[in-house]
């Protein structure tokens, strides 16, 4: 905390441009946390089975809306899961039901990605249709080749997949999701207006040492994995630069505690209960609190072609302890920073 820090910080209400809420009882446990902070969120479709059709997205949206507490305004923005077999006309159906994007998971890249794309060429017809409809392609930008070092998979994706994809679809809107490296930040900075990127709070606050601090820390394990400090610094620079290409996407990815604290623990940090506070901490540490509102509340809707929110939130400088454990359906979940004190609190 610096002496010059303001006692409160008021922002246009932010949106979360990358979020996992799961389904069923687990979903009912986590949706209120996001709805308390954000006006809208892009809902990732990696359920089991995945949300691959507009019809499934409508039904999933209804279930999410039913989990929003009474009196709270929150709009789920739907995304369809792209597969090798997605028909080209699914793009028009997606657009018609209000979906904003398709998600590209390279097959095997992460949680519930086995139905993902094995060869981008198989999706070219639907990508053409998306380009025409102005639908966004959200990409999990990692190659899946087990020969490629896990810390290098994002860089390999840029060279092997993203560059050829953009050459073939120069006007397709592409969000490079949850970027983790200086190379990705630089690539997006230099790209044209069709390319944007989201950045998570954990990648702004931590480097890969956090996963091994005094023993293996499964709650810091997510994909793409945390990288070296030089990369974290580049992400902070990008997020606080004022460039409209970088915007907030928590990638809050809830998994029951017992499945993270496991011999093969699930990837994902659950940040929804304190997401905007974590971003405020990261921006404050960079001396850039004045840049938070653009990143959190303006650049995402501008990129997606949606109106900015008009109501506001206030963060107060007030110590509070993030709960160590919260209900998660029948199980429990440990949020990132559970049991620790944060210095910003959403009023
Ligand atoms: O850490 C992650 N968790 N990364 C992803 O890409 C997926 C997510 C999840 O769904 O758990
Ligand atoms: Zn994700």
XYZ file of N, CA, C and O in Angstrom, residues 3 56 67 76 91 96 106 123 139 147 171 186 191 242 244 255 276 289 296-297 314 316 322:
92
model
N 1.232 5.486 0.352
C 0.537 6.535 1.089
C -0.418 7.313 0.202
O -1.400 7.874 0.666
N -27.927 -26.157 -27.643
C -27.386 -26.464 -26.309
C -26.996 -25.178 -25.582
O -27.151 -25.077 -24.357
N -29.476 -19.506 -12.089
C -28.581 -19.559 -10.924
C -28.176 -18.158 -10.437
O -27.463 -18.028 -9.441
N -25.112 -13.838 -19.074
C -24.114 -14.765 -19.622
C -24.017 -14.607 -21.135
O -25.046 -14.578 -21.829
N -22.766 -21.438 -37.399
C -22.371 -20.046 -37.132
C -23.593 -19.135 -37.180
O -23.789 -18.303 -36.282
N -27.786 -16.082 -34.306
C -29.210 -15.814 -34.109
C -29.628 -15.961 -32.639
O -30.517 -15.249 -32.179
N -7.520 -26.725 -28.988
C -6.802 -27.800 -29.662
C -7.041 -29.095 -28.861
O -6.979 -29.078 -27.626
N -11.974 -27.134 -39.869
C -12.939 -26.137 -39.404
C -13.043 -24.949 -40.368
O -13.726 -23.979 -40.060
N -9.405 -18.380 -28.710
C -8.495 -19.513 -28.834
C -7.748 -19.811 -27.545
O -7.251 -18.917 -26.867
N 5.717 -33.667 -27.289
C 7.162 -33.429 -27.462
C 7.532 -31.991 -27.094
O 8.689 -31.708 -26.812
N -9.770 -11.368 -41.689
C -10.784 -10.527 -41.033
C -11.585 -11.304 -39.999
O -12.666 -10.860 -39.584
N 3.620 -9.403 -27.239
C 4.198 -8.655 -28.361
C 3.446 -8.952 -29.655
O 3.137 -8.050 -30.440
N -0.335 -6.944 -33.823
C -1.360 -7.430 -34.751
C -2.356 -6.316 -35.082
O -2.392 -5.276 -34.425
N -2.727 0.639 -21.483
C -3.798 1.441 -22.067
C -4.159 0.981 -23.468
O -5.058 1.543 -24.105
N -6.113 -0.954 -26.130
C -7.442 -1.580 -26.092
C -7.435 -3.033 -26.546
O -8.476 -3.685 -26.534
N -12.666 -26.066 -9.662
C -12.594 -27.526 -9.493
C -12.692 -27.784 -7.993
O -12.104 -27.024 -7.198
N -11.970 -8.930 -9.149
C -11.641 -7.521 -9.421
C -10.644 -7.005 -8.377
O -9.790 -6.165 -8.681
N -3.251 2.124 -11.295
C -4.681 1.980 -10.976
C -5.558 2.766 -11.946
O -6.695 2.387 -12.217
N -10.644 -3.308 -17.560
C -11.689 -4.117 -16.933
C -13.080 -3.843 -17.505
O -13.934 -4.736 -17.510
N -13.311 -2.622 -17.982
C -14.693 -2.219 -18.259
C -14.947 -1.677 -19.666
O -16.098 -1.632 -20.086
N -17.675 0.128 -6.588
C -16.670 0.793 -5.764
C -15.858 -0.241 -5.013
O -16.410 -1.149 -4.383
N -13.084 -0.602 -2.000
C -12.580 0.162 -0.861
C -11.260 -0.441 -0.405
O -11.045 -1.649 -0.518
N -9.920 -13.782 2.346
C -10.649 -14.610 1.383
C -10.967 -15.937 2.076
O -10.091 -16.521 2.711
